[in-house]
Amino acid sequence: MDRIAAAEASASRAQFSPQDTFAAKGVATLLLLTHHLFYEGASDVWGIRSLLSSGGLLTLGLFCKVCVSVFTLLSAYGMSVQYQKRLQAARLSGAPTYGTTVEFCTRRYLSLMGSFWFIFALSLLVTSFTYHSPLSVYGAGVSGLWNGFIDSLGLAHMFNTPTLNPTWWYMWVAIYVILLFPLLYRWCEKDGLIAFFASLIVLPFLSLDPPVLPSALLGICFAQRNLFVRLRALARTAGQRVLFGVLLLGALALLFLVRALFSIPYIIDAFLAPLIVLAAFFFFPSGSLMQRPLVFVGRHSSNIFLTHTFIFAYYGGRFIYGFRYPVLIMLSLLLCSLALSMLLELLKKVLRYDALSTRMRDKAGAAVRRLCARDASID
């Protein structure tokens, strides 16, 4: 049994596993909470006591917006790994890759929206009895119904319409990454990292908001070439690992300084994001005790992203900021968000929501597969 466990541990260290992805999402979630908690004026409004000045705390909060690029990179990375497997299976079976691509994107979209719709519906229900009600946010009449419908699709940021939760703007990013994924994947497959650097050049001319396309491309490139594992493998001996760790921390510190000095955050973040993920992969090895808390947080990252703003911005601000000190403020929001997320997961089990969501994806995927197969037979 010890040999089997050792073999499994060795195999997990030879790849960027789902556990490693969750750990990186855990880091990104901590960055997300820090970014939102320590906004401009927060120190004065809530009387935060910190070794940093109010300006220093704001700089830290602004830096942590790199979480957007980290989440985008991880999303594109995970999609690429899954898509590679689907493509290989389709090619072996002789199935048309076009149908595989459409089905994959459909399933991915429904998976994303399935998690969102559950929390969106609950949010409508719960907030209806509070000062921050759907009626007060969306308005009345036809325009109110339209605003609510757009928000339910995760497109309020795109249409610049009211939203029940301002953090939900990221849903538009997640959606457009899915829509563009097949094109981005082929571009990276053909040109590799050149695609990433080319995107930095054309970024100012694109109307995508926010401009996180380079992070998505980099996530795809890293997945196609297994770069996280290959980079970590450069440090084999103890001395090499120390040097690698020092260089990695130095690069992060340098980019942090550059980000603070120049107002091109999304370009800098495109370089910062893979370094943050690599740091999580390097300093928190797979299966280690240090990694487990991050993995736990990462597993709840989606729920935390969708709900934490309700806690600290609308209904629990006095409680969260009442702890005064940044670390305690951060910890209180994290624990409250985790508790709420666990309650949501329990409710999903009671309602069998995940099973229903899976059936919906399976039926939609089967319908798309049949449609694409019929089109292929006609051609």
Coordinates of C-alpha atoms in Angstrom, one line a residue:
M1 CA 0.0 0.0 0.0
D2 CA 2.9 2.3 0.8
R3 CA 4.3 1.7 -2.6
I4 CA 1.0 2.4 -4.3
A5 CA 0.6 5.7 -2.3
A6 CA 4.2 6.7 -3.2
A7 CA 3.5 5.9 -6.9
E8 CA 0.3 8.0 -6.8
A9 CA 2.1 10.9 -5.1
S10 CA 4.9 10.7 -7.7
A11 CA 2.4 10.7 -10.6
S12 CA 0.6 13.7 -9.1
R13 CA 3.9 15.6 -8.8
A14 CA 4.6 14.9 -12.5
Q15 CA 1.5 16.8 -13.7
F16 CA -0.5 19.9 -12.9
S17 CA -3.3 18.0 -11.3
P18 CA -6.9 19.1 -10.4
Q19 CA -5.6 19.4 -6.8
D20 CA -3.0 21.9 -8.0
T21 CA -5.7 23.8 -9.9
F22 CA -7.8 24.0 -6.8
A23 CA -4.8 25.2 -4.8
A24 CA -4.2 28.0 -7.4
K25 CA -7.9 28.9 -7.3
G26 CA -7.6 29.1 -3.5
V27 CA -4.8 31.7 -3.9
A28 CA -6.8 33.6 -6.5
T29 CA -9.8 33.6 -4.1
L30 CA -7.7 35.1 -1.3
L31 CA -6.5 37.8 -3.8
L32 CA -10.1 38.4 -4.8
L33 CA -11.3 39.0 -1.2
T34 CA -8.3 41.3 -0.5
H35 CA -9.0 43.3 -3.6
H36 CA -12.6 43.9 -2.7
L37 CA -12.2 44.5 1.0
F38 CA -9.5 47.2 0.8
Y39 CA -10.9 49.6 -1.7
E40 CA -10.3 53.3 -1.8
G41 CA -11.5 55.0 1.4
A42 CA -12.1 51.7 3.2
S43 CA -9.5 52.6 5.9
D44 CA -11.3 55.9 6.7
V45 CA -14.8 54.6 6.5
W46 CA -14.3 51.5 8.7
G47 CA -11.3 52.7 10.8
I48 CA -9.0 49.9 9.7
R49 CA -5.9 49.6 11.8
S50 CA -2.9 48.6 9.8
L51 CA 0.9 48.8 9.6
L52 CA 0.3 50.1 6.1
S53 CA -1.0 53.6 5.4
S54 CA -4.4 53.9 3.8
G55 CA -2.6 54.5 0.5
G56 CA -0.5 51.4 1.0
L57 CA -3.5 49.3 1.8
L58 CA -5.2 50.6 -1.3
T59 CA -2.1 49.7 -3.4
L60 CA -2.3 46.2 -2.0
G61 CA -6.0 45.9 -2.8
L62 CA -5.4 47.2 -6.4
F63 CA -2.6 44.8 -6.9
C64 CA -4.8 41.9 -5.9
K65 CA -7.0 42.6 -8.9
V66 CA -4.6 40.3 -10.7
C67 CA -7.0 37.6 -9.5
V68 CA -9.0 38.3 -12.6
S69 CA -6.2 37.2 -14.9
V70 CA -5.4 34.3 -12.6
F71 CA -8.9 33.0 -12.8
T72 CA -9.0 33.5 -16.6
L73 CA -5.7 31.7 -17.0
L74 CA -6.9 28.7 -14.9
S75 CA -10.2 28.6 -16.7
A76 CA -8.5 28.5 -20.1
Y77 CA -6.0 25.9 -18.8
G78 CA -8.7 23.6 -17.5
M79 CA -10.7 23.9 -20.7
S80 CA -7.7 23.1 -22.8
V81 CA -6.9 19.9 -20.8
Q82 CA -10.4 18.7 -21.2
Y83 CA -10.7 19.7 -24.8
Q84 CA -7.4 17.9 -25.7
K85 CA -8.9 14.6 -24.4
R86 CA -12.2 15.2 -26.2
L87 CA -10.4 15.9 -29.5
Q88 CA -8.2 12.8 -29.1
A89 CA -11.2 10.6 -28.5
A90 CA -13.1 12.1 -31.5
R91 CA -10.1 11.5 -33.8
L92 CA -9.7 7.9 -32.7
S93 CA -13.4 7.2 -33.2
G94 CA -13.5 9.1 -36.5
A95 CA -16.1 11.6 -35.3
P96 CA -16.1 15.1 -36.7
T97 CA -14.1 17.5 -34.6
Y98 CA -16.5 20.3 -35.4
G99 CA -19.3 18.5 -33.5
T100 CA -16.9 17.8 -30.6
T101 CA -16.0 21.4 -30.4
V102 CA -19.6 22.7 -30.4
E103 CA -20.7 20.1 -27.9
F104 CA -17.7 20.9 -25.6
C105 CA -18.4 24.6 -25.6
T106 CA -22.1 24.0 -25.0
R107 CA -21.4 21.8 -22.0
R108 CA -18.9 24.2 -20.7
Y109 CA -21.3 27.1 -21.0
L110 CA -24.1 25.2 -19.3
S111 CA -21.8 24.1 -16.5
L112 CA -20.8 27.7 -15.9
M113 CA -24.4 29.0 -16.0
G114 CA -25.7 26.1 -13.9
S115 CA -23.7 27.3 -10.9
F116 CA -24.6 30.9 -11.5
W117 CA -28.4 30.3 -12.0
F118 CA -28.7 28.5 -8.7
I119 CA -27.2 31.4 -6.7
F120 CA -29.0 34.0 -8.9
A121 CA -32.4 32.4 -8.1
L122 CA -31.6 32.2 -4.4
S123 CA -30.4 35.8 -4.4
L124 CA -33.6 37.1 -6.0
L125 CA -35.6 35.2 -3.4
V126 CA -33.6 36.3 -0.3
T127 CA -32.9 39.9 -1.3
S128 CA -36.6 40.5 -2.2
F129 CA -37.2 41.0 1.6
T130 CA -34.3 43.5 2.1
Y131 CA -33.4 47.1 1.2
H132 CA -31.3 45.7 -1.7
S133 CA -34.2 44.1 -3.5
P134 CA -34.5 43.2 -7.2
L135 CA -37.1 45.9 -7.6
S136 CA -34.8 48.6 -6.2
V137 CA -31.9 47.4 -8.4
Y138 CA -33.6 46.6 -11.7
G139 CA -36.5 49.0 -11.6
A140 CA -40.2 48.4 -12.3
G141 CA -42.1 47.6 -15.5
V142 CA -40.7 46.2 -18.7
S143 CA -37.3 47.8 -18.3
G144 CA -37.0 46.2 -14.9
L145 CA -37.8 42.7 -16.4
W146 CA -35.3 43.3 -19.2
N147 CA -32.6 44.3 -16.7
G148 CA -33.3 41.2 -14.6
F149 CA -33.2 39.0 -17.7
I150 CA -29.9 40.4 -18.8
D151 CA -28.5 39.9 -15.3
S152 CA -29.7 36.3 -15.3
L153 CA -27.6 35.7 -18.4
G154 CA -24.5 37.1 -16.8
L155 CA -24.4 39.9 -19.4
A156 CA -25.1 43.0 -17.3
H157 CA -21.5 44.2 -17.7
M158 CA -21.7 43.8 -21.5
F159 CA -25.0 45.7 -21.8
N160 CA -24.1 48.2 -19.0
T161 CA -27.4 47.4 -17.2
P162 CA -28.0 47.2 -13.4
T163 CA -26.9 44.0 -11.6
L164 CA -27.9 42.6 -8.2
N165 CA -24.3 41.9 -7.5
P166 CA -21.5 44.0 -9.0
T167 CA -19.0 41.2 -8.7
W168 CA -21.0 39.3 -11.3
W169 CA -19.4 41.4 -14.0
Y170 CA -16.8 38.6 -14.4
M171 CA -19.5 36.3 -15.8
W172 CA -19.2 38.2 -19.1
V173 CA -15.5 37.4 -19.1
A174 CA -16.0 33.7 -18.4
I175 CA -18.7 33.6 -21.2
Y176 CA -16.6 35.3 -23.9
V177 CA -13.6 33.1 -23.1
I178 CA -15.8 30.1 -23.7
L179 CA -17.2 31.6 -27.0
L180 CA -13.7 32.4 -28.3
F181 CA -12.0 29.3 -26.9
P182 CA -12.0 27.2 -30.2
L183 CA -10.4 30.0 -32.1
L184 CA -7.9 30.8 -29.3
Y185 CA -7.0 27.1 -29.0
R186 CA -6.3 26.7 -32.7
W187 CA -4.2 29.9 -32.7
C188 CA -2.1 28.7 -29.8
E189 CA -1.8 25.2 -31.4
K190 CA -0.5 26.9 -34.6
D191 CA 1.7 29.7 -33.2
G192 CA 2.3 28.8 -29.5
L193 CA 3.6 31.7 -27.3
I194 CA 3.7 33.9 -30.4
A195 CA -0.1 34.1 -30.1
F196 CA 0.3 35.5 -26.6
F197 CA 2.8 38.2 -27.5
A198 CA 0.7 39.1 -30.6
S199 CA -2.3 39.6 -28.4
L200 CA -0.4 42.1 -26.3
I201 CA 0.2 44.1 -29.4
V202 CA -3.4 44.1 -30.7
L203 CA -4.9 44.4 -27.2
P204 CA -5.3 48.2 -27.4
F205 CA -7.4 47.8 -30.6
L206 CA -9.8 45.2 -29.2
S207 CA -13.1 46.2 -27.6
L208 CA -13.2 43.3 -25.2
D209 CA -13.7 44.6 -21.7
P210 CA -11.8 43.7 -19.6
P211 CA -8.8 42.9 -21.9
V212 CA -7.9 39.5 -20.4
L213 CA -7.4 37.8 -23.7
P214 CA -3.6 37.4 -23.2
S215 CA -4.2 35.5 -20.0
A216 CA -6.6 33.1 -21.7
L217 CA -4.1 32.5 -24.5
L218 CA -1.3 31.9 -22.0
G219 CA -3.5 29.4 -20.1
I220 CA -4.0 27.5 -23.3
C221 CA -0.3 27.6 -24.2
F222 CA 0.7 26.3 -20.8
A223 CA -1.8 23.4 -21.0
Q224 CA -0.8 22.4 -24.6
R225 CA 2.9 22.3 -23.7
N226 CA 2.6 21.3 -20.0
L227 CA 4.7 24.3 -19.1
F228 CA 4.0 24.4 -15.4
V229 CA 5.4 20.9 -14.9
R230 CA 8.3 21.6 -17.2
L231 CA 9.2 24.8 -15.4
R232 CA 9.0 23.2 -12.0
A233 CA 11.1 20.3 -13.3
L234 CA 14.0 22.7 -13.8
A235 CA 14.6 22.6 -10.0
R236 CA 15.7 19.1 -9.3
T237 CA 18.3 19.4 -6.5
A238 CA 17.9 21.2 -3.2
G239 CA 20.1 24.0 -4.3
Q240 CA 18.3 24.4 -7.6
R241 CA 15.0 24.5 -5.7
V242 CA 16.2 27.3 -3.4
L243 CA 17.5 29.3 -6.4
F244 CA 14.3 28.7 -8.4
G245 CA 12.2 29.8 -5.4
V246 CA 14.3 33.0 -4.9
L247 CA 14.1 33.9 -8.6
L248 CA 10.3 33.2 -8.6
L249 CA 9.7 35.5 -5.7
G250 CA 12.0 38.1 -7.1
A251 CA 10.1 38.1 -10.4
L252 CA 6.8 38.5 -8.6
A253 CA 8.2 41.4 -6.5
L254 CA 9.6 43.1 -9.7
L255 CA 6.3 42.8 -11.5
F256 CA 4.4 44.1 -8.5
L257 CA 6.7 47.2 -8.5
V258 CA 6.2 47.7 -12.3
R259 CA 2.4 47.3 -11.9
A260 CA 2.4 50.0 -9.2
L261 CA 4.4 52.4 -11.4
F262 CA 2.8 52.0 -14.8
S263 CA -0.9 52.1 -15.6
I264 CA -1.0 49.0 -17.8
P265 CA -2.4 46.5 -15.3
Y266 CA -3.8 43.9 -17.6
I267 CA -0.6 43.6 -19.6
I268 CA 1.5 43.2 -16.4
D269 CA -1.2 40.9 -15.0
A270 CA -0.8 38.7 -18.0
F271 CA 2.8 38.0 -16.9
L272 CA 2.0 38.0 -13.2
A273 CA -0.8 35.4 -13.4
P274 CA 1.3 32.4 -14.6
L275 CA 4.0 33.3 -12.0
I276 CA 1.4 33.3 -9.2
V277 CA 0.1 29.9 -10.4
L278 CA 3.6 28.6 -10.7
A279 CA 4.4 29.8 -7.2
A280 CA 1.4 28.0 -5.8
F281 CA 2.4 24.9 -7.7
F282 CA 6.1 25.1 -6.5
F283 CA 5.7 26.2 -2.9
F284 CA 2.6 24.1 -2.1
P285 CA 3.4 20.6 -3.5
S286 CA 0.6 18.2 -4.4
G287 CA -0.8 16.3 -1.5
S288 CA 1.1 18.3 1.1
L289 CA -0.4 19.6 4.4
M290 CA 0.3 23.1 3.3
Q291 CA -1.7 22.7 0.1
R292 CA -4.9 21.3 1.7
P293 CA -6.3 24.5 3.0
L294 CA -5.8 26.2 -0.4
V295 CA -7.5 23.2 -2.1
F296 CA -10.4 23.5 0.3
V297 CA -10.8 27.2 -0.5
G298 CA -10.4 26.6 -4.2
R299 CA -13.2 24.0 -4.3
H300 CA -15.5 26.7 -3.0
S301 CA -14.1 29.5 -5.1
S302 CA -17.1 29.7 -7.5
N303 CA -19.6 30.0 -4.7
I304 CA -17.4 32.5 -2.9
F305 CA -17.0 34.6 -6.0
L306 CA -20.7 34.7 -6.5
T307 CA -21.8 35.5 -3.0
H308 CA -19.0 37.2 -0.9
T309 CA -20.1 40.7 -2.0
F310 CA -23.5 40.2 -0.4
I311 CA -21.8 39.6 2.9
F312 CA -19.3 42.4 3.2
A313 CA -20.9 45.1 1.0
Y314 CA -24.6 44.8 1.7
Y315 CA -25.5 42.8 4.8
G316 CA -22.4 42.1 7.0
G317 CA -20.1 45.1 6.6
R318 CA -20.2 46.2 10.2
F319 CA -19.4 42.6 11.4
I320 CA -16.6 42.0 8.8
Y321 CA -14.9 45.4 9.2
G322 CA -15.6 45.4 13.0
F323 CA -12.5 43.2 13.4
R324 CA -10.4 46.3 12.5
Y325 CA -7.2 44.6 11.5
P326 CA -6.7 43.6 7.8
V327 CA -5.8 39.9 8.5
L328 CA -8.8 39.5 10.8
I329 CA -11.1 41.3 8.4
M330 CA -9.9 39.0 5.6
L331 CA -10.2 35.9 7.7
S332 CA -13.8 36.8 8.9
L333 CA -15.0 37.3 5.3
L334 CA -13.3 34.1 4.2
L335 CA -14.9 32.0 7.0
C336 CA -18.3 33.5 6.5
S337 CA -18.0 32.9 2.7
L338 CA -16.9 29.3 3.2
A339 CA -19.8 28.7 5.7
L340 CA -22.3 30.1 3.2
S341 CA -20.8 28.0 0.4
M342 CA -21.1 24.8 2.4
L343 CA -24.7 25.6 3.1
L344 CA -25.3 26.2 -0.6
E345 CA -23.7 22.8 -1.5
L346 CA -25.9 21.1 1.2
L347 CA -29.0 22.7 -0.3
K348 CA -27.9 21.6 -3.8
K349 CA -27.7 18.0 -2.5
V350 CA -31.1 18.2 -0.8
L351 CA -32.7 19.6 -4.0
R352 CA -30.6 17.3 -6.2
Y353 CA -29.7 20.3 -8.2
D354 CA -26.4 18.9 -9.5
A355 CA -28.1 15.8 -10.9
L356 CA -30.6 18.0 -12.6
S357 CA -27.9 20.2 -14.0
T358 CA -25.9 17.2 -15.2
R359 CA -29.0 15.8 -17.0
M360 CA -29.6 19.2 -18.7
R361 CA -26.0 19.3 -19.9
D362 CA -26.2 15.7 -21.2
K363 CA -29.4 16.3 -23.1
A364 CA -28.1 19.6 -24.6
G365 CA -24.8 17.9 -25.5
A366 CA -26.6 14.9 -27.1
A367 CA -28.8 17.3 -29.1
V368 CA -25.8 19.3 -30.4
R369 CA -24.0 16.1 -31.2
R370 CA -27.0 14.8 -33.3
L371 CA -27.4 18.1 -35.0
C372 CA -23.7 18.3 -36.0
A373 CA -23.7 14.7 -37.1
R374 CA -26.8 15.4 -39.4
D375 CA -25.1 18.4 -40.9
A376 CA -21.9 16.4 -41.5
S377 CA -23.9 13.6 -43.3
I378 CA -25.6 16.3 -45.5
D379 CA -22.3 17.7 -46.5

